[in-house]
Coordinates of C-alpha atoms and ligand atoms in Angstrom, one line a residue:
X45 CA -26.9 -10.3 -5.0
X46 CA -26.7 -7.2 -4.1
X47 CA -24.7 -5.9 -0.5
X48 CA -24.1 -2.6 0.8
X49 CA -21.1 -1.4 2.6
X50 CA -22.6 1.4 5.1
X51 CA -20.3 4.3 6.5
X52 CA -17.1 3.2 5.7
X53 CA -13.6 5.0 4.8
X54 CA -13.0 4.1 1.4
X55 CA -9.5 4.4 0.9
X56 CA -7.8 3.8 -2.7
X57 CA -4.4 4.8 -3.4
X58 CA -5.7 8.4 -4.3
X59 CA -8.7 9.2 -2.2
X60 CA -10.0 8.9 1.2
X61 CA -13.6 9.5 2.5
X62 CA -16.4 8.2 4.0
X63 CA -18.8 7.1 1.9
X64 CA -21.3 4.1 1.6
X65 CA -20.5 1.4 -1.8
X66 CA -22.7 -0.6 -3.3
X67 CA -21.9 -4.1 -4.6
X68 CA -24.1 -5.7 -7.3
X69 CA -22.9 -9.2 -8.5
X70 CA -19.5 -9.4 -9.1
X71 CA -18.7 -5.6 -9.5
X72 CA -18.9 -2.5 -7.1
X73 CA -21.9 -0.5 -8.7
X74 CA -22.0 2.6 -7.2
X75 CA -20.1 5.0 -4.2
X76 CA -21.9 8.1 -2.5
X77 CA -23.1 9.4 0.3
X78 CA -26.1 7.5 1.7
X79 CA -26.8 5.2 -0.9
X80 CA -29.4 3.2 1.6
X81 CA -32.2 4.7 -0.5
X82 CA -31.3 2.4 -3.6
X83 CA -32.7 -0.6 -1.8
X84 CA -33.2 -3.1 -1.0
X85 CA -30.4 -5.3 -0.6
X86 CA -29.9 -8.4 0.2
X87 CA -26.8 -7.9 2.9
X88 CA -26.6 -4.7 4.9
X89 CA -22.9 -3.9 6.2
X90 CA -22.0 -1.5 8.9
X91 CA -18.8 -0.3 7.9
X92 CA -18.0 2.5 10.7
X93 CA -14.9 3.0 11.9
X94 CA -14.0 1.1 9.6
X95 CA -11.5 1.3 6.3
X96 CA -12.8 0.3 3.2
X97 CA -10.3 -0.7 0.9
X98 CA -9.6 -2.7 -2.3
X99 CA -8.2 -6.5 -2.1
X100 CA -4.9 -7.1 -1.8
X101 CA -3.0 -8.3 -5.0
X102 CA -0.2 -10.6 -4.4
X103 CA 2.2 -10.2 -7.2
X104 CA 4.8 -13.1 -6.6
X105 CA 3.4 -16.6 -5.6
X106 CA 4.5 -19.8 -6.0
X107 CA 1.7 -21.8 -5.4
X108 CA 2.3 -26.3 -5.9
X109 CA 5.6 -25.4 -7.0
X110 CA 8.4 -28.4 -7.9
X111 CA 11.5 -26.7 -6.4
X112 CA 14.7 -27.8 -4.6
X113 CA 14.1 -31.1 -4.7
X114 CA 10.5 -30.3 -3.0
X115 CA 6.8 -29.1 -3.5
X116 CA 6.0 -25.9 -2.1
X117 CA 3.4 -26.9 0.5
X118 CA 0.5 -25.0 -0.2
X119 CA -1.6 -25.7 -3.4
X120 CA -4.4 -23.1 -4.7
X121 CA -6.9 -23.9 -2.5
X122 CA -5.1 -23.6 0.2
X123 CA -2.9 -21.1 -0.6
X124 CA -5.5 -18.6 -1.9
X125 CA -7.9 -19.1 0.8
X126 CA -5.0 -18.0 3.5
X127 CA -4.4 -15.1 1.5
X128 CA -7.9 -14.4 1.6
X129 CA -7.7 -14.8 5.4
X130 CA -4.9 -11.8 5.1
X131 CA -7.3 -9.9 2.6
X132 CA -5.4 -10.9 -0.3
X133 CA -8.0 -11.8 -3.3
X134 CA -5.7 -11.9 -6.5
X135 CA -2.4 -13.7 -7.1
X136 CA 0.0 -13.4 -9.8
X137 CA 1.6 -16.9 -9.6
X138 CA 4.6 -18.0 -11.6
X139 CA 4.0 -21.0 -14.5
X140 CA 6.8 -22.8 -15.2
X141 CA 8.4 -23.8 -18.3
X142 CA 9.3 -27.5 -18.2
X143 CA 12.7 -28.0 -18.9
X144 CA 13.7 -28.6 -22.7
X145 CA 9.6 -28.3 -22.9
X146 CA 7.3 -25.9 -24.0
X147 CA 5.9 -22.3 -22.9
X148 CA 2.5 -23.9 -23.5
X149 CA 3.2 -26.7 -21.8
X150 CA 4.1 -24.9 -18.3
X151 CA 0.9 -22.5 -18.8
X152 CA -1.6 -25.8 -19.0
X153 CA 0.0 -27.5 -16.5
X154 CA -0.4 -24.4 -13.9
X155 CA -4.1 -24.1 -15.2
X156 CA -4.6 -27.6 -14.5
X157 CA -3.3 -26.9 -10.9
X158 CA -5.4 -23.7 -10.2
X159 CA -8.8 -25.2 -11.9
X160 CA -11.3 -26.2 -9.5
X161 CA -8.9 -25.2 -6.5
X162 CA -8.2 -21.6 -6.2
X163 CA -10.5 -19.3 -3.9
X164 CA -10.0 -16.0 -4.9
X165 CA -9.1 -14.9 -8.4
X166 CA -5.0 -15.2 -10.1
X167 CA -3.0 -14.7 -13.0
X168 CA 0.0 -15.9 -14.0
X169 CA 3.4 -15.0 -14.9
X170 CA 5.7 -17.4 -17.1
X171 CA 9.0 -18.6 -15.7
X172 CA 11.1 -18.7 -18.9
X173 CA 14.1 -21.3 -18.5
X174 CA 15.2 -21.8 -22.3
X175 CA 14.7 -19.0 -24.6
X176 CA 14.9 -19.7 -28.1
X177 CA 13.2 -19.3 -31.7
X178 CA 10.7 -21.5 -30.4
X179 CA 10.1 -20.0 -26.5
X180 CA 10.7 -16.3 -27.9
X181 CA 8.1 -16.9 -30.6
X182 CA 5.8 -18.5 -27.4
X183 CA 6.3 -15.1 -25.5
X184 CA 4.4 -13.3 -28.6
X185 CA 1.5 -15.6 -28.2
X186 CA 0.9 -15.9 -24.4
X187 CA 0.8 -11.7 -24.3
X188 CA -1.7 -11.5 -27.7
X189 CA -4.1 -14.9 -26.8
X190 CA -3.8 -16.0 -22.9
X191 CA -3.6 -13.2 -21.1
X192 CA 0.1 -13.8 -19.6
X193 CA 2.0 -10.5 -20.2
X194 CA 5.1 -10.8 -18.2
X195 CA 7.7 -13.3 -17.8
X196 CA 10.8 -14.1 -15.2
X197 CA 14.0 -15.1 -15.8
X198 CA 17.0 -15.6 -13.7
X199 CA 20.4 -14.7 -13.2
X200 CA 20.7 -17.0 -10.1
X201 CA 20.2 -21.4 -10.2
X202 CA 23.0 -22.0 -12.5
X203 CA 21.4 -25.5 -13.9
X204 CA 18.0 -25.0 -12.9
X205 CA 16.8 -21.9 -14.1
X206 CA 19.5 -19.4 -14.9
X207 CA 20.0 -17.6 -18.5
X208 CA 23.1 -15.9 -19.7
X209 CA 23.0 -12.6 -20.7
X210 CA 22.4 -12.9 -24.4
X211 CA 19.5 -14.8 -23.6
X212 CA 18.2 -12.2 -21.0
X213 CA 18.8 -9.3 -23.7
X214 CA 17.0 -11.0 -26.4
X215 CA 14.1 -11.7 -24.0
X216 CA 13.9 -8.2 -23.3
X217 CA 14.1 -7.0 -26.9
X218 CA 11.1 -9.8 -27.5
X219 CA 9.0 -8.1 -25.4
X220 CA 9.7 -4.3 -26.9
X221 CA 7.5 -6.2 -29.7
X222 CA 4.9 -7.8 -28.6
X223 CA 4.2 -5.3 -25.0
X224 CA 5.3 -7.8 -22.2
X225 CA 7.8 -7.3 -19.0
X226 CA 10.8 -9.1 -17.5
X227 CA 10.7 -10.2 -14.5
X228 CA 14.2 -9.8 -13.3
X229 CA 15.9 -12.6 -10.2
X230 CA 18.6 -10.2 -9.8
X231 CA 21.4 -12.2 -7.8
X232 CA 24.7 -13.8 -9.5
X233 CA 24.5 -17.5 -9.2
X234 CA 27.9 -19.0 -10.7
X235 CA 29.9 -16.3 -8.1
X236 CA 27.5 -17.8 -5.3
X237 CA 28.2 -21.2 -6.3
X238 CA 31.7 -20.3 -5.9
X239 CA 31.1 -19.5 -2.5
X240 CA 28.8 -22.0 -1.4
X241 CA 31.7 -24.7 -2.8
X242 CA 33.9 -23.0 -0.9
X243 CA 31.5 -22.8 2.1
X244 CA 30.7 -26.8 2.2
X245 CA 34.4 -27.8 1.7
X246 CA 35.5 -25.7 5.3
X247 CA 32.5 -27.7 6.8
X248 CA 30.6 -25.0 7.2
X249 CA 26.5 -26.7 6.5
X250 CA 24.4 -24.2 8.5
X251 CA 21.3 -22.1 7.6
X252 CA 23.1 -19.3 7.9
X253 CA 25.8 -20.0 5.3
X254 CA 23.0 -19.5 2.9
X255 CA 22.6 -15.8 4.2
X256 CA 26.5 -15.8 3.7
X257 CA 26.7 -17.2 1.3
X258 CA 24.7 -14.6 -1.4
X259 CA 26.3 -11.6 0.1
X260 CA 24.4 -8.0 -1.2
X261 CA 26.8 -7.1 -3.5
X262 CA 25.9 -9.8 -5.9
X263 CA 22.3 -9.0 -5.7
X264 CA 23.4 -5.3 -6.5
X265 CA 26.1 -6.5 -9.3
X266 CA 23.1 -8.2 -11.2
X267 CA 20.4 -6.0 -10.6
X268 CA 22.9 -3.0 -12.1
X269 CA 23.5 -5.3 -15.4
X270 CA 19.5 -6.7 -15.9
X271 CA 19.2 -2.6 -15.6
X272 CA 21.6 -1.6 -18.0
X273 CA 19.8 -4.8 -20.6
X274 CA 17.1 -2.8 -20.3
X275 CA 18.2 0.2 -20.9
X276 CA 19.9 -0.8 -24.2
X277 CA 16.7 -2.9 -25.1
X278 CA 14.6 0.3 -24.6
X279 CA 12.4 -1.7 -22.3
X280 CA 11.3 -1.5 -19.0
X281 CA 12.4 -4.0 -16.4
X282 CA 11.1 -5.3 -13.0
X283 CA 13.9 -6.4 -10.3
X284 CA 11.5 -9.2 -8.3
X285 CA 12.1 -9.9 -4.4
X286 CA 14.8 -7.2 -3.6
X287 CA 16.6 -7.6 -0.6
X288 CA 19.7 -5.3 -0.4
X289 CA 19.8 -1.4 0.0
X290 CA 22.9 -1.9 -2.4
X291 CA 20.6 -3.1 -5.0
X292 CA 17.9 -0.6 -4.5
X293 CA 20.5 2.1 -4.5
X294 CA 21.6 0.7 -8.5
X295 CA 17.2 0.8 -8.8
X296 CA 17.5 4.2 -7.4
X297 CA 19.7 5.6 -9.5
X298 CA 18.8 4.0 -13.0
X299 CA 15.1 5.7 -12.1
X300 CA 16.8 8.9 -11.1
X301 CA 18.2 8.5 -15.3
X302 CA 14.7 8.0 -16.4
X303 CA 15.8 4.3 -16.8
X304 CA 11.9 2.5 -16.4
X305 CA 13.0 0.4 -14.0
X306 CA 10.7 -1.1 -11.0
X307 CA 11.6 -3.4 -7.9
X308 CA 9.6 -5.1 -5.6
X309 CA 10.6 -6.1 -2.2
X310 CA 8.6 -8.6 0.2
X311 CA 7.1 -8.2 3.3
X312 CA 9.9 -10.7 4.8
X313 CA 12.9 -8.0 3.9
X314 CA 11.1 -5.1 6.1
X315 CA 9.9 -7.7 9.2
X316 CA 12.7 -10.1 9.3
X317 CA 16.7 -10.2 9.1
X318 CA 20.0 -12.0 9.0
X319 CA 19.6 -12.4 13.1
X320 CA 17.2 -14.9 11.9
X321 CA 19.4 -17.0 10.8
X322 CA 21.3 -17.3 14.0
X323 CA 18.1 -19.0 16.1
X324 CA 19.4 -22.2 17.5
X325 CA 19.8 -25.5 16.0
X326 CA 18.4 -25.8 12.5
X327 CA 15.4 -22.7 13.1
X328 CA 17.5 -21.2 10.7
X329 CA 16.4 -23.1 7.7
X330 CA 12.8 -21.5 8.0
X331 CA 14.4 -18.4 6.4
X332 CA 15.9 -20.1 3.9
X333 CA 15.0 -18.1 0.2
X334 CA 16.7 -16.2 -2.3
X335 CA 17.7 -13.3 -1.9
X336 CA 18.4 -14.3 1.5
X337 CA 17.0 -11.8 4.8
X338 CA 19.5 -9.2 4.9
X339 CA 21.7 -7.2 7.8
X340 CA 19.4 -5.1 10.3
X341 CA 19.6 -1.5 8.9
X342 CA 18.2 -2.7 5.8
X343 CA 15.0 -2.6 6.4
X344 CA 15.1 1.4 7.0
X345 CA 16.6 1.7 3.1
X346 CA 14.0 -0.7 1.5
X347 CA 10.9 1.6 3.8
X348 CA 12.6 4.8 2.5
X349 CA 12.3 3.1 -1.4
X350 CA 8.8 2.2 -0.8
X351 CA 8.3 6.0 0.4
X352 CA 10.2 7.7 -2.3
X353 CA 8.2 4.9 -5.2
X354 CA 12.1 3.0 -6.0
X355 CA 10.4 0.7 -4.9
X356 CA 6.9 -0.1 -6.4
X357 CA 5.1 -2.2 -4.2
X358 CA 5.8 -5.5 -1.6
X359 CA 4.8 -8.7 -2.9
X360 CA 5.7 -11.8 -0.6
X361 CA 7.4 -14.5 -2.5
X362 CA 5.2 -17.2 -0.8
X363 CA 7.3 -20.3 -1.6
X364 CA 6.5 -22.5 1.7
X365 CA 8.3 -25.5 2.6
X366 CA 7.6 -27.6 6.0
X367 CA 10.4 -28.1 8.5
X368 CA 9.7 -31.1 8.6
X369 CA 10.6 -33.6 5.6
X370 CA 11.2 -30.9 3.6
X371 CA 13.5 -27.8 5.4
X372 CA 15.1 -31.0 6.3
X373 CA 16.7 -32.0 3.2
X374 CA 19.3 -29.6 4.0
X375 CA 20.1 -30.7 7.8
X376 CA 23.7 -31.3 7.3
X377 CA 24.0 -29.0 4.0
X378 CA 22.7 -25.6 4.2
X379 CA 22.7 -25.7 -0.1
X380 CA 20.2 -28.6 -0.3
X381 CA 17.8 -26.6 2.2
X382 CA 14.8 -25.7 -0.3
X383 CA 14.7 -22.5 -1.2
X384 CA 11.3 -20.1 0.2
X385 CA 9.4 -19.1 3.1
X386 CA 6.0 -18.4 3.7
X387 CA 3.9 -15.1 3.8
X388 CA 1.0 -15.0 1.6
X389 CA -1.5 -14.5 5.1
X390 CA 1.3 -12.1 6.6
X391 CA 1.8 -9.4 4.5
X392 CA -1.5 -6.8 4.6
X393 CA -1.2 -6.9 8.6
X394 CA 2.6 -6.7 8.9
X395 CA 2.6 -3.6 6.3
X396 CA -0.4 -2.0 8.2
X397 CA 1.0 -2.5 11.5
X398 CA 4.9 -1.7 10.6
X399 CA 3.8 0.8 7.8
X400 CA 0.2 2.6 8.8
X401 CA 0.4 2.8 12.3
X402 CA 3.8 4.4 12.8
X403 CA 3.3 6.7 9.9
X404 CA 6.0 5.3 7.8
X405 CA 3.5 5.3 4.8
X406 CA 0.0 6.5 4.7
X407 CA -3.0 5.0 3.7
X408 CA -3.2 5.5 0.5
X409 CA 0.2 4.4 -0.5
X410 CA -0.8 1.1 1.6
X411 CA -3.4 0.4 -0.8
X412 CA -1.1 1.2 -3.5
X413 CA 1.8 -1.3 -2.4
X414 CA -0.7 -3.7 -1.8
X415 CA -3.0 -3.3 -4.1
X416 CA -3.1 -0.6 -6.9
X417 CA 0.6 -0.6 -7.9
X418 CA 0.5 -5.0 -9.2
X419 CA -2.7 -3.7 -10.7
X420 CA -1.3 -1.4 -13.0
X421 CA 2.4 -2.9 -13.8
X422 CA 0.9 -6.0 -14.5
X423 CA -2.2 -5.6 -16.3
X424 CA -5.2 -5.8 -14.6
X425 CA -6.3 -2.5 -13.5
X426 CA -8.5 -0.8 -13.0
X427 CA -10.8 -3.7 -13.3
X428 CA -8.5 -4.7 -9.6
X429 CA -6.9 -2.7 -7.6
X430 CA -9.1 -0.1 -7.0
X431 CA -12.8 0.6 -5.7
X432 CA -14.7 2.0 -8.3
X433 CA -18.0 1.7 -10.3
X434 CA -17.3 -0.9 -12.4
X435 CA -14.1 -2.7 -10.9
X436 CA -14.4 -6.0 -9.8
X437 CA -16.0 -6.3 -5.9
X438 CA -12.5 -7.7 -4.0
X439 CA -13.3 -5.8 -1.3
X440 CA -11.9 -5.2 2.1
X441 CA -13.6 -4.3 5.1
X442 CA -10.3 -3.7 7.3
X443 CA -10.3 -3.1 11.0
X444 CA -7.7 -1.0 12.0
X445 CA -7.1 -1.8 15.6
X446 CA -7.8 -5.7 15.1
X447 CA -5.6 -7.8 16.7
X448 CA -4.0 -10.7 15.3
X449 CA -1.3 -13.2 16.9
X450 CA 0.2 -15.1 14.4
X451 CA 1.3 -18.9 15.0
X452 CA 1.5 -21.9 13.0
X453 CA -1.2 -23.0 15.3
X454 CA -3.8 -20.7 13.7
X455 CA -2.3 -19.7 10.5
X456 CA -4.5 -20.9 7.1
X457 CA -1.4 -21.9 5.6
X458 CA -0.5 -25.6 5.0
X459 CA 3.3 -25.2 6.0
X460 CA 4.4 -26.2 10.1
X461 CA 6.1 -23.1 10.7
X462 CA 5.1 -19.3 10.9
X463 CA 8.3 -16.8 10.4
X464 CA 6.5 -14.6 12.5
X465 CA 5.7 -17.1 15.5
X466 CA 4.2 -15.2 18.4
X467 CA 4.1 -11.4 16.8
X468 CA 1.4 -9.5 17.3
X469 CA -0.1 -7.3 14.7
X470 CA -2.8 -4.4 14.2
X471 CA -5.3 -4.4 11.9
X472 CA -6.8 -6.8 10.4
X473 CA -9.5 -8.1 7.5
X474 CA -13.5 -8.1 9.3
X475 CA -15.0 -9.1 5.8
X476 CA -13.2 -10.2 2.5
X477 CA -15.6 -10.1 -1.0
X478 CA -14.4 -11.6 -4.0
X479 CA -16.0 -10.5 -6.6
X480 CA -19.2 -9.8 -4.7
X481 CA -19.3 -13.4 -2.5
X482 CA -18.2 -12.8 0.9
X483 CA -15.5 -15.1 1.5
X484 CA -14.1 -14.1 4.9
X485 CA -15.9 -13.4 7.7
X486 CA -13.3 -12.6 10.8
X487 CA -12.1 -16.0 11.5
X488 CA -15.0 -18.1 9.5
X489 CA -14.5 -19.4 5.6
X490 CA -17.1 -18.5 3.7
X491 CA -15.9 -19.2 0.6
X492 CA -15.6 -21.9 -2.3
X493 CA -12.6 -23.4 -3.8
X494 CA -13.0 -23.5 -7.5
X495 CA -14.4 -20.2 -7.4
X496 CA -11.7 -18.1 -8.5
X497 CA -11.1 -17.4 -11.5
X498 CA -8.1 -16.9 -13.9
X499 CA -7.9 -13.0 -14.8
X500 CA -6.0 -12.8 -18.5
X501 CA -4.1 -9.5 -18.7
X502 CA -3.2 -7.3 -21.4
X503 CA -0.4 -5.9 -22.7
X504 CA 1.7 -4.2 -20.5
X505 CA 1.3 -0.3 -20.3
X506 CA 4.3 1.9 -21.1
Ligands
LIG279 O1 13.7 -18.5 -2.2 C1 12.9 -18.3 -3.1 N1 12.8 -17.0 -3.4 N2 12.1 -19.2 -3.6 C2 11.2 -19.1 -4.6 C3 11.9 -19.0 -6.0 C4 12.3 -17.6 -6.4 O2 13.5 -17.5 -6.7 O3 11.5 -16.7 -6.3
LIG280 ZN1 13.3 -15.5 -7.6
LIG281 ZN1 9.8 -16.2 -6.2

């Protein structure tokens, strides 16, 4: 098959020009200046007016997730094919290690979930919850043989899946050996326990006692110590999901000491914010996650770290859970709501609208938030995250001026709720390729489940 993308802007997180691109089966073959002459094809694309950009790469999923006493309510197919729908045609989705089980155990049982479902292409990260002789010895083998080259742990979910320090140090010194990342949940679970006891026994079972609940200077307290791990371990770090300009200002100024730290923040902590919490009756409980939506004002900090590269790039966290039967859990107990929002769809049109279009970033460091940066932490560029001979066709033909309201109504994710309910957005996906198959077109599925693939990764570069 072979399609060409005619009089586009290609935009990559270093250039910008308008040029034509050439897909040939799964890869982009060539980029030049009127390459109609290499005919024929067998799909001709007018791309003017048009940007041309790579797929989005979503670096934080959790796709058919057992959490809170729940299942996150989108599986792979249909959580790929929404991100697909937002131009989004890689996720990195977190595995889980089964408690008291194995490393390998989590990794089959998240293939077994993404086989024969998933619609664009994913990876995985491994959620480590015990680490021993065994798990640490496990670590070596999923970087060297499967392709799974970075691994989270947690200093939050005392019980569920928090390690102490030790634990987090030796991680971290496992993977100065054997070339693989920690994935850092920065936030101090047995002090918020503290409070959420305390919380719960003055009656107090709202939503927004969550929000309260996890105040910033916990999230700041353990992103500074997971930093300073790091620093001893000689290894780098990455702070996932962060919220608070107190904890980007410990990111800031580890990076300003050559520490090799990197943060992510989601699209939720520049869109959203505590005021969310205080919608009437139990609306609060959509915004439910960890960290929680921070005070208005944040927003501006976490923009100015994405600017100045604190902060790398802005995954979403997609961790949806229904209102119904499952937000509900928590109705008169704001600590038994599960934990997660939804985003996956969201997050290339928020960060164009709120980013692009008022000039807060340009376009090349939207592609490389969305795109190039995930690419090249974790392992799989350039054959993602970029447009060049060679690379894999994800491929976006993005309209900048597209209009988009979002509501649960016509959202492509399998949750009842949209965070966003009744905001409207510019810019937009026309076409989506994966890998050469178009798989969006506008507001039509084109595409297959089952034909995504797993991507294994490498090492991770220093
Ligand atoms: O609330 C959240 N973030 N849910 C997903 C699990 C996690 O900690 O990332
Ligand atoms: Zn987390
Ligand atoms: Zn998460």
């Amino acid at each position: 098959m072979r399609t060409l993308i005619k009089g586009g802007t290609i935009a990559t997180a270093s250039d910008l020009f308008r040029a034509d691109l050439l897909i040939e089966g799964e890869k982009v073959a060539a980029i030049g200046s009127d390459l109609s002459k290499l005919g024929p094809f067998d799909r001709t694309v007018d791309a003017a007016n048009k940007y041309v950009i790579p797929g989005g790469i979503d670096p934080h999923t959790h796709l058919d997730m057992p959490f809170g006493g729940s299942q996150s309510a989108d599986d792979f197919e249909t959580g790929t094919r929404a991100a697909a729908f937002g131009g989004t045609t890689c996720v990195v989705d977190f595995a889980i290690q089964p408690p008291k089980g194995a490393l390998r155990q989590g990794l089959d049982d998240w293939h077994k979930k993404a086989q024969g479902k998933a619609c664009t292409d994913y990876a995985f990260h491994m959620i480590v919850r015990d680490v021993n002789k065994d798990s640490l010895a496990e670590m070596d083998t999923l970087v060297k043989s499967e392709g799974v080259s970075s691994f989270k742990l947690f200093t939050a979910y005392p019980g569920v899946f928090m390690v102490d320090d030790a634990a987090i140090f030796r991680a971290m010194q496992r993977t100065g050996e054997n070339g693989g990342l920690i994935c850092m949940h920065a936030e101090n679970g047995p002090v918020i326990d503290v409070l959420i006891e305390q919380a719960l026994a003055q009656g107090h079972t709202a939503p927004k006692y969550h929000a309260l609940t996890r105040p910033p200077r916990l999230e700041a307290e353990a992103s500074n110590r997971v930093i300073a791990f790091a620093e001893v371990a000689k290894v780098p770090v990455y702070i996932v999901h962060l919220s608070a300009q107190e904890a980007l200002a410990e990111v800031r100024e580890a990076r300003d000491r050559g520490v090799h730290a990197y943060a992510e923040t989601c699209s939720q902590y520049l869109f959203l914010s505590y005021d969310n919490y205080e919608e009437p009756g139990f609306d609060g409980a959509k915004y439910v996650m960890s960290p929680p939506l921070r005070a208005k004002g944040n927003e501006e900090a976490l923009w100015r770290g994405l600017k100045q590269d604190d902060l790398a790039l802005v995954s979403t966290d997609h961790c949806p859970f229904c209102m119904k039967e499952q937000k509900e859990i928590g109705k008169n107990d704001f600590s038994k709501i599960p934990n997660g929002a939804p985003g996956i769809e969201q997050r290339m049109g928020l960060l164009w609208d709120g980013g692009v279009r008022p000039k807060r970033i340009d376009i090349n460091r939207y592609v490389q938030i969305t795109s190039t940066a995930a690419a090249k932490i974790f392992g799989l560029y350039p054959r993602k995250g970029t447009l060049a001979p060679g690379s894999d066709a994800d491929v976006v033909v993005f309209e900048p001026d597209k209009e988009v309201r979002w509501s649960a109504k016509t959202h492509h994710m399998r949750v009842d709720y949209n965070p966003y309910e009744g905001r409207v957005t510019r810019g937009a996906p026309s076409l989506v390729f994966s890998r050469g198959e178009l798989i969006v077109e506008n507001d039509t599925w084109k595409g297959k489940a089952g034909a995504g693939k797993f991507i294994k990764r490498g090492a991770i570069t220093r």
